[in-house]
Structures are given as structure tokens and as C-alpha cells.
PDB file of N, CA and C in Angstrom:
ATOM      1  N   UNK A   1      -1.874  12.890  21.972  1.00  0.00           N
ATOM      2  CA  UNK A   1      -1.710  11.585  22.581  1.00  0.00           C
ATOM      3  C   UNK A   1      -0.513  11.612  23.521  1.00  0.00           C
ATOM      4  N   UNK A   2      -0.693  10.981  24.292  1.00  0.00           N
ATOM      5  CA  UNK A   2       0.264  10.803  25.259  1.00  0.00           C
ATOM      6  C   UNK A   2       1.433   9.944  24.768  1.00  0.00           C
ATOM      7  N   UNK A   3       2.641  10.044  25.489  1.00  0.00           N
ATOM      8  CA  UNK A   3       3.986   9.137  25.406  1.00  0.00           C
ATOM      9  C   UNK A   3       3.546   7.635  25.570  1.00  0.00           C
ATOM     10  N   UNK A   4       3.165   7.625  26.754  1.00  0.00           N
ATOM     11  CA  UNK A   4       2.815   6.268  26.834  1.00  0.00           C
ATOM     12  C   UNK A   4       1.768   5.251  25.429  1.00  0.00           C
ATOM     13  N   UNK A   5       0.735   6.325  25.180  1.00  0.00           N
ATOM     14  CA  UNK A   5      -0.088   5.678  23.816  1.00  0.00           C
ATOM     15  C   UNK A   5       0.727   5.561  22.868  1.00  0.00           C
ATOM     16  N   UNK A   6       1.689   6.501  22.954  1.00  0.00           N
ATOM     17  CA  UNK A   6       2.420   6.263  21.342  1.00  0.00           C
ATOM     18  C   UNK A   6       3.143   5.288  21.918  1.00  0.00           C
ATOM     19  N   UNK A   7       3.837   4.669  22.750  1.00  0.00           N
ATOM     20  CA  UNK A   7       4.839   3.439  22.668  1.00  0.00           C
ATOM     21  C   UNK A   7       4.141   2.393  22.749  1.00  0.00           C
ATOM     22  N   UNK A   8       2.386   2.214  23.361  1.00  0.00           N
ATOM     23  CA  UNK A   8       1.847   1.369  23.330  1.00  0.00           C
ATOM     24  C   UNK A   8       1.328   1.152  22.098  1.00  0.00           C
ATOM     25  N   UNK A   9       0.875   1.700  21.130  1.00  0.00           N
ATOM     26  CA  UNK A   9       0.893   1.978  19.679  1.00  0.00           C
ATOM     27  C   UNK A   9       1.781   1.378  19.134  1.00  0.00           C
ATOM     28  N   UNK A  10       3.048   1.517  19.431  1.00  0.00           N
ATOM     29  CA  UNK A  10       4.320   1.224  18.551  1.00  0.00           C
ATOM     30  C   UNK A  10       4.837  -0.114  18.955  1.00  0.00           C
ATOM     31  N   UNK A  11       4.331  -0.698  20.261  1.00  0.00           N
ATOM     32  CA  UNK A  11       4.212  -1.856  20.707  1.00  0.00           C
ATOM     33  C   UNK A  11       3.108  -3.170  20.375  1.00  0.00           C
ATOM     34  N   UNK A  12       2.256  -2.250  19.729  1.00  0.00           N
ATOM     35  CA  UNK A  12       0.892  -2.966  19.196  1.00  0.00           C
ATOM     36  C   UNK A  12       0.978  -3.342  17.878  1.00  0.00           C
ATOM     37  N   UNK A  13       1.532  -2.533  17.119  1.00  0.00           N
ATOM     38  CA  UNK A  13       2.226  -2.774  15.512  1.00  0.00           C
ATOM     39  C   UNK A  13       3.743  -3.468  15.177  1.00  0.00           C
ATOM     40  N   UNK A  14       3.715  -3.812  16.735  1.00  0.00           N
ATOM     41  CA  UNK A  14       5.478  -4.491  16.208  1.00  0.00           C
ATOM     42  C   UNK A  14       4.804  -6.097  15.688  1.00  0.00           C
ATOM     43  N   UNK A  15       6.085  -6.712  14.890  1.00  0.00           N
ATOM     44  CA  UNK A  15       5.826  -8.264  14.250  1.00  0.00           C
ATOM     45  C   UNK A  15       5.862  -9.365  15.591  1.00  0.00           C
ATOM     46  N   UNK A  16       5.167  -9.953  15.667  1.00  0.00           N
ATOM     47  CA  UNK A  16       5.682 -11.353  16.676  1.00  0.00           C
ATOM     48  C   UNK A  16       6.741 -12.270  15.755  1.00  0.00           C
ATOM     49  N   UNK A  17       6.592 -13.318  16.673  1.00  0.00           N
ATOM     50  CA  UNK A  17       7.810 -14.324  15.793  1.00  0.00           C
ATOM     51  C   UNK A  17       7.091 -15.540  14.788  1.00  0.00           C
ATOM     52  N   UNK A  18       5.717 -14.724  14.670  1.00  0.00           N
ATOM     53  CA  UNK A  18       5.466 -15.350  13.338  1.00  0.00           C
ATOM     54  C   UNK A  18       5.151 -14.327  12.147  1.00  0.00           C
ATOM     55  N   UNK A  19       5.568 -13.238  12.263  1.00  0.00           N
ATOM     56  CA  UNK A  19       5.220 -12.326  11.508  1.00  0.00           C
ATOM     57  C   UNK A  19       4.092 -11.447  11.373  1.00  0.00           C
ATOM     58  N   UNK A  20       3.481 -11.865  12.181  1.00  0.00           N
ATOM     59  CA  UNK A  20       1.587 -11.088  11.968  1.00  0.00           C
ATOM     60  C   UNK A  20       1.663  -9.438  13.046  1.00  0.00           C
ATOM     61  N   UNK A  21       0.967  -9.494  12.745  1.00  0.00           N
ATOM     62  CA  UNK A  21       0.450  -7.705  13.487  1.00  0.00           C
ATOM     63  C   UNK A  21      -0.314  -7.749  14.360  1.00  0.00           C
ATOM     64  N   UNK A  22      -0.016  -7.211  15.625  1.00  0.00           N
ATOM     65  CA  UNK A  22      -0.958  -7.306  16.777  1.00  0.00           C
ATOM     66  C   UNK A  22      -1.860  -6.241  16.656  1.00  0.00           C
ATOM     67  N   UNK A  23      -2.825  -6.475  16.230  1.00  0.00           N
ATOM     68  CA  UNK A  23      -3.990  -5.839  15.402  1.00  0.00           C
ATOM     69  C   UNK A  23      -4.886  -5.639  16.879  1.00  0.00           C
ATOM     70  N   UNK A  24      -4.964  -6.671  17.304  1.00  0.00           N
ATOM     71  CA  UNK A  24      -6.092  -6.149  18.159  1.00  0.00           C
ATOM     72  C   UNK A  24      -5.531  -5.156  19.776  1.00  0.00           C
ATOM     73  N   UNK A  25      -4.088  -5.126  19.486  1.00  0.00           N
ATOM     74  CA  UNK A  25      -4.155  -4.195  20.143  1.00  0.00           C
ATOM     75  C   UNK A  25      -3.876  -3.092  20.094  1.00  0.00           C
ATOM     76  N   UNK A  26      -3.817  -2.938  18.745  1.00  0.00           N
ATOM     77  CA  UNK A  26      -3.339  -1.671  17.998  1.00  0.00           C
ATOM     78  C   UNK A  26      -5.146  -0.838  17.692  1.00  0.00           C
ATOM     79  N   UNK A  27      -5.739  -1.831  17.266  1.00  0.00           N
ATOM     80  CA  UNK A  27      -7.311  -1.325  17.212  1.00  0.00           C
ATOM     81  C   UNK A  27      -8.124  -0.694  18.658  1.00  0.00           C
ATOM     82  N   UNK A  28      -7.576  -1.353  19.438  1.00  0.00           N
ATOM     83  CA  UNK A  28      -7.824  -1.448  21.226  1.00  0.00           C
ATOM     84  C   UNK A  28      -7.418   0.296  21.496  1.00  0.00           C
ATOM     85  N   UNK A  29      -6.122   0.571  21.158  1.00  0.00           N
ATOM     86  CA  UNK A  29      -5.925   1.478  21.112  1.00  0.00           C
ATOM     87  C   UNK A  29      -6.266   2.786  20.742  1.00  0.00           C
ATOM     88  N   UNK A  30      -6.797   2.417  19.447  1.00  0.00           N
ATOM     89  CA  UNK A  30      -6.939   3.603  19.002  1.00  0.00           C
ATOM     90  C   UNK A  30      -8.583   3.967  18.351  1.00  0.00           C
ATOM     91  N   UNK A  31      -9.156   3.078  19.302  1.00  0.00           N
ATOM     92  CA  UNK A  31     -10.441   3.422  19.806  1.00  0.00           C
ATOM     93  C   UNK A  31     -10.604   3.963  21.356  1.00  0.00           C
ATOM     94  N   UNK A  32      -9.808   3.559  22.565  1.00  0.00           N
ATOM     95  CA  UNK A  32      -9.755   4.312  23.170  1.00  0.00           C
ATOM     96  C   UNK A  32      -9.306   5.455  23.343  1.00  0.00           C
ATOM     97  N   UNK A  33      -8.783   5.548  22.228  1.00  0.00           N
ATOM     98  CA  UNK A  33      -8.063   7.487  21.628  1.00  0.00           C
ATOM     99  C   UNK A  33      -9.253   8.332  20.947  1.00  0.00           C
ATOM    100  N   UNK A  34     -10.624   7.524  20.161  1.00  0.00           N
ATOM    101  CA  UNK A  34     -11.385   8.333  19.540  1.00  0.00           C
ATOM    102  C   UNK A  34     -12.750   8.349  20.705  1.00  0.00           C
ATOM    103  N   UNK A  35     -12.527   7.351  21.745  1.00  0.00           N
ATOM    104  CA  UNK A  35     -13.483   7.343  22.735  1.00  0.00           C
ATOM    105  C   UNK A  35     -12.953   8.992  23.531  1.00  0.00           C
ATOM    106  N   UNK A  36     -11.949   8.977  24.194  1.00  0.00           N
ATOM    107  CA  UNK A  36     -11.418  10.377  24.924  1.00  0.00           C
ATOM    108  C   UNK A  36     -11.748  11.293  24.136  1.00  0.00           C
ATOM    109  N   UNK A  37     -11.459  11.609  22.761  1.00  0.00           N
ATOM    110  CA  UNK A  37     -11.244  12.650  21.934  1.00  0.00           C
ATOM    111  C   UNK A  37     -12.705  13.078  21.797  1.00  0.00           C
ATOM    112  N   UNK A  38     -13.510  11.896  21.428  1.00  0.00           N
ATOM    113  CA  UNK A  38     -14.955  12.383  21.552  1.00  0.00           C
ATOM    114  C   UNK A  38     -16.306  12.611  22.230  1.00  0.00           C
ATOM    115  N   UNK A  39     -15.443  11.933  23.646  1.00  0.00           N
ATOM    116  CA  UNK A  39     -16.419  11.887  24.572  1.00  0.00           C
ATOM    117  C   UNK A  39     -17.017  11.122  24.803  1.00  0.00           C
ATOM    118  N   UNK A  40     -17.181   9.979  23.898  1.00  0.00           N
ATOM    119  CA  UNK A  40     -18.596   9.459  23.475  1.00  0.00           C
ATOM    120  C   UNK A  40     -18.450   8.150  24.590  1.00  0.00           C
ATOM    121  N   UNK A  41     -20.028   7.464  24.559  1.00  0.00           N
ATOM    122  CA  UNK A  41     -20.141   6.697  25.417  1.00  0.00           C
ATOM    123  C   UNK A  41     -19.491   5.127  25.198  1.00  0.00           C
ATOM    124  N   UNK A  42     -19.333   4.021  26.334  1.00  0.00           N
ATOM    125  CA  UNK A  42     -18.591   2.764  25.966  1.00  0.00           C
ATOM    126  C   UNK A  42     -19.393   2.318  24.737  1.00  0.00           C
ATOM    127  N   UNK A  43     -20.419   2.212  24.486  1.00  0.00           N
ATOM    128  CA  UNK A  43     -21.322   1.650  23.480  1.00  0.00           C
ATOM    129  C   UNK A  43     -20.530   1.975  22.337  1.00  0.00           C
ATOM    130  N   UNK A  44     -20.762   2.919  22.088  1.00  0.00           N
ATOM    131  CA  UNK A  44     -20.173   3.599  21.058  1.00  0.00           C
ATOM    132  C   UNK A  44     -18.462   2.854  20.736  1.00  0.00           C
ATOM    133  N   UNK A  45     -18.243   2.572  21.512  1.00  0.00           N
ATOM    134  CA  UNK A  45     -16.678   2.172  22.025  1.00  0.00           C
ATOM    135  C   UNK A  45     -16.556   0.715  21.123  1.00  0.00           C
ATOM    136  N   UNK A  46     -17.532   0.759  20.994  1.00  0.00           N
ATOM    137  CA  UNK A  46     -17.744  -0.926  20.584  1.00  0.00           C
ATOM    138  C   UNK A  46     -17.891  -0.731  18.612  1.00  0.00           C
ATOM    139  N   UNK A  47     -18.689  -0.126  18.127  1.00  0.00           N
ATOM    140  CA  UNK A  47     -18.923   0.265  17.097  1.00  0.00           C
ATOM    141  C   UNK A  47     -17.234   0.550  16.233  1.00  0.00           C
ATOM    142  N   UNK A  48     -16.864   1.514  16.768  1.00  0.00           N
ATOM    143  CA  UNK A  48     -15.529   1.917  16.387  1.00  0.00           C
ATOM    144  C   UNK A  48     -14.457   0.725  16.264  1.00  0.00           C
ATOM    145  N   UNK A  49     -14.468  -0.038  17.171  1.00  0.00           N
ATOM    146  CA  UNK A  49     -13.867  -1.035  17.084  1.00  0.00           C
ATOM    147  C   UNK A  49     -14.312  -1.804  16.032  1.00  0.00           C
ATOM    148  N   UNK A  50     -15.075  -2.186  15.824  1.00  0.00           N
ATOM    149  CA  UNK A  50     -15.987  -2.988  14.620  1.00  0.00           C
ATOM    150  C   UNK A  50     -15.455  -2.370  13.153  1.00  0.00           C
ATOM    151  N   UNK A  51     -15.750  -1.145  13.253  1.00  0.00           N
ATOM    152  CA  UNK A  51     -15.121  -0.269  12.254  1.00  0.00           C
ATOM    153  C   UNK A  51     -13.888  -0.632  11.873  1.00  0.00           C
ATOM    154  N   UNK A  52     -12.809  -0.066  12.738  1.00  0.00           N
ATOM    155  CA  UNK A  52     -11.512   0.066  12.573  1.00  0.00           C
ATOM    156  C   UNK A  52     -11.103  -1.571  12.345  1.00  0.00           C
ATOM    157  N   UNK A  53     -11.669  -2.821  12.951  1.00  0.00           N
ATOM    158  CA  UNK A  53     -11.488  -4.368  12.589  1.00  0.00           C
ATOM    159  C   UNK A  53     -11.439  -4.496  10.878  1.00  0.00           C
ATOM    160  N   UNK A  54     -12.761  -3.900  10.450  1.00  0.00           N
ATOM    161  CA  UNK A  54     -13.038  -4.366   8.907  1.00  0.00           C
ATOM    162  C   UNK A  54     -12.139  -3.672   8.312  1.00  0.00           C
ATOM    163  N   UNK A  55     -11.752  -2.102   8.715  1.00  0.00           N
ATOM    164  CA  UNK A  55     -10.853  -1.200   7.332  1.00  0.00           C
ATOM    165  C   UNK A  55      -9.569  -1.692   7.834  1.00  0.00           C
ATOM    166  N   UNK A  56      -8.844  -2.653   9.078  1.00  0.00           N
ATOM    167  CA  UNK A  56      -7.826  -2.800   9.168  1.00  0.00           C
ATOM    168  C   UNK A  56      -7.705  -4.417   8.122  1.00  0.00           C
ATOM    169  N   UNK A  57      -9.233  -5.249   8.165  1.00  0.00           N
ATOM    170  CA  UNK A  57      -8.988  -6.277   7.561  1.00  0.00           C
ATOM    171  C   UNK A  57      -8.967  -6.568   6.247  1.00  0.00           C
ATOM    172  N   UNK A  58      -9.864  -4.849   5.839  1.00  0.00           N
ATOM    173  CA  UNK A  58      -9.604  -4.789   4.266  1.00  0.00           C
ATOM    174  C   UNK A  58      -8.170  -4.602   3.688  1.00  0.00           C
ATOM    175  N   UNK A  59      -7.511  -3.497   4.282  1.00  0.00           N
ATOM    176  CA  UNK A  59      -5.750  -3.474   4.346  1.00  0.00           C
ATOM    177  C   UNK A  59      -5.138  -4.659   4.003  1.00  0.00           C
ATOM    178  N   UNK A  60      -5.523  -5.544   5.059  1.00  0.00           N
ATOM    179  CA  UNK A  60      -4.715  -6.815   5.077  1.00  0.00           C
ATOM    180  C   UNK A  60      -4.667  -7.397   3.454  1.00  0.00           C
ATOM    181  N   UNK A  61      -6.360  -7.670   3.605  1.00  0.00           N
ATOM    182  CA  UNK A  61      -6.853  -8.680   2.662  1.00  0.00           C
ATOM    183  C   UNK A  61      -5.926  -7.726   0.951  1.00  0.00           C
ATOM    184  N   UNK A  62      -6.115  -6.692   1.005  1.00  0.00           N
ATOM    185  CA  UNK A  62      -5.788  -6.617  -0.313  1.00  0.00           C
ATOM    186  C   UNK A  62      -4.068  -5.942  -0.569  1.00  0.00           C
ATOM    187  N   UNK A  63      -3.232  -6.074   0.847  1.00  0.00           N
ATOM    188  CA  UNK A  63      -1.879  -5.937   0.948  1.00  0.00           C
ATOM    189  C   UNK A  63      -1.449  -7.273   0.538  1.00  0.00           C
ATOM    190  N   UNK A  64      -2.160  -8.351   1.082  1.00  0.00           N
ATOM    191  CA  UNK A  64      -1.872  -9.521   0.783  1.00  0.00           C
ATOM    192  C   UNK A  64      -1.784  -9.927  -0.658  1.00  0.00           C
ATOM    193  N   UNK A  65      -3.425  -9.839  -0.423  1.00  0.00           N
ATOM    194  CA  UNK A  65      -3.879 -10.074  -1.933  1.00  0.00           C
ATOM    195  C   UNK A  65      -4.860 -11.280  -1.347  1.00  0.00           C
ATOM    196  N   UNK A  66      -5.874 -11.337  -2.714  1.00  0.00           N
ATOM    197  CA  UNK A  66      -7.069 -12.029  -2.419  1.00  0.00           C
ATOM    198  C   UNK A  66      -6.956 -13.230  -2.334  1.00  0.00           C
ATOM    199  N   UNK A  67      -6.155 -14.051  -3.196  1.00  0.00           N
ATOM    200  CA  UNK A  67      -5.477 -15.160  -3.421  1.00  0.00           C
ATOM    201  C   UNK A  67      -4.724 -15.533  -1.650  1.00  0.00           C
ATOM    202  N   UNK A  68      -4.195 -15.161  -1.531  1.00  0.00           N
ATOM    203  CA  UNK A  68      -3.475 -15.330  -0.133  1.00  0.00           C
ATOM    204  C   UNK A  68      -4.584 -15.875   0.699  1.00  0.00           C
ATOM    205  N   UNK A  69      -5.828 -14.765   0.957  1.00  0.00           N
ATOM    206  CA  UNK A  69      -7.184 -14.680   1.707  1.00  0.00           C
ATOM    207  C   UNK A  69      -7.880 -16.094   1.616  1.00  0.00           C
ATOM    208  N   UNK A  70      -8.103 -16.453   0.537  1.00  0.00           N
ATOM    209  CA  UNK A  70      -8.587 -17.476   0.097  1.00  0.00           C
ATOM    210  C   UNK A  70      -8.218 -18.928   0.069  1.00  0.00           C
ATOM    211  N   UNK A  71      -6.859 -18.756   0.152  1.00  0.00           N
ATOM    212  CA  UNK A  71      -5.944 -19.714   0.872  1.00  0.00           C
ATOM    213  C   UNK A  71      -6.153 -20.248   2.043  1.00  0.00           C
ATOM    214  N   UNK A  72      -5.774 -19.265   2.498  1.00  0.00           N
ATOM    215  CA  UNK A  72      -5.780 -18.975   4.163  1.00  0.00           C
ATOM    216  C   UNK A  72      -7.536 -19.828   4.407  1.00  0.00           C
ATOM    217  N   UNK A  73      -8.211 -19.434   4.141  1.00  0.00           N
ATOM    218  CA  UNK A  73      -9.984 -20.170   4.544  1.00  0.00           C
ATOM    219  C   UNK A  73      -9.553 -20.961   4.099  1.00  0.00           C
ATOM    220  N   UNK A  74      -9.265 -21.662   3.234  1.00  0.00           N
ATOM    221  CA  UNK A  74      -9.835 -23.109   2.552  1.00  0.00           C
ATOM    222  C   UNK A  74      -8.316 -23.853   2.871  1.00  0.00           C
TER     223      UNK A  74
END
């Protein structure tokens, strides 16, 4: 990876000033890192993202905790 991906990376995972994780551009990222790496077509580009959304939202959900999750909806 390049310099620039890693600070944009490290810029994508910093906290805002409410505390949350800039997720979607940290995901943004690092699907256009497995798009280069593999060649593969934009379609595909889309999938990965989908991917990397749910295992980043499972993280969340159970860093949090389920209780939190459930909160949070209702």
C-alpha cells in the first residue's frame, strides 16, 4: 500500500467529535485496496463493500454489546 492509503486509512479510523468511526471511509478504502490487488471488476467492488459493512458492523455490535444495539433502534 501506498503512503498516501495508509494516512488515508489512519484518517478514516480517527474519532470525530462525537466519538464514532468513520467507517465508511475506512471500508471505501480498503475495498479499493482488494479491488487493485485483485484485479477484479467495479461490480465486484460493490460486493466487498457489502462484506466488509456487515463484519465491520458485527465488530461494532458486539464491542458494544447487544444491549447498546438495541437501544440505539428503539
Amino acid at each position: 500500500m501506498s503512503y498516501l492509503t495508509l494516512k488515508y486509512m489512519q484518517l478514516a479510523l480517527s474519532l470525530d467529535n462525537f466519538g464514532s468511526i468513520h467507517l465508511h471511509g475506512f471500508v471505501r478504502v480498503l475495498s479499493v485496496q482488494l479491488q487493485n490487488s485483485l484485479h477484479c471488476p467495479s461490480d465486484v467492488l460493490i460486493i466487498y463493500r457489502y462484506i466488509l459493512y456487515t463484519f465491520f458492523f458485527i465488530i461494532i455490535v458486539f464491542s458494544y454489546g447487544i444491549e447498546w444495539f438495541i437501544e440505539m433502534i428503539f
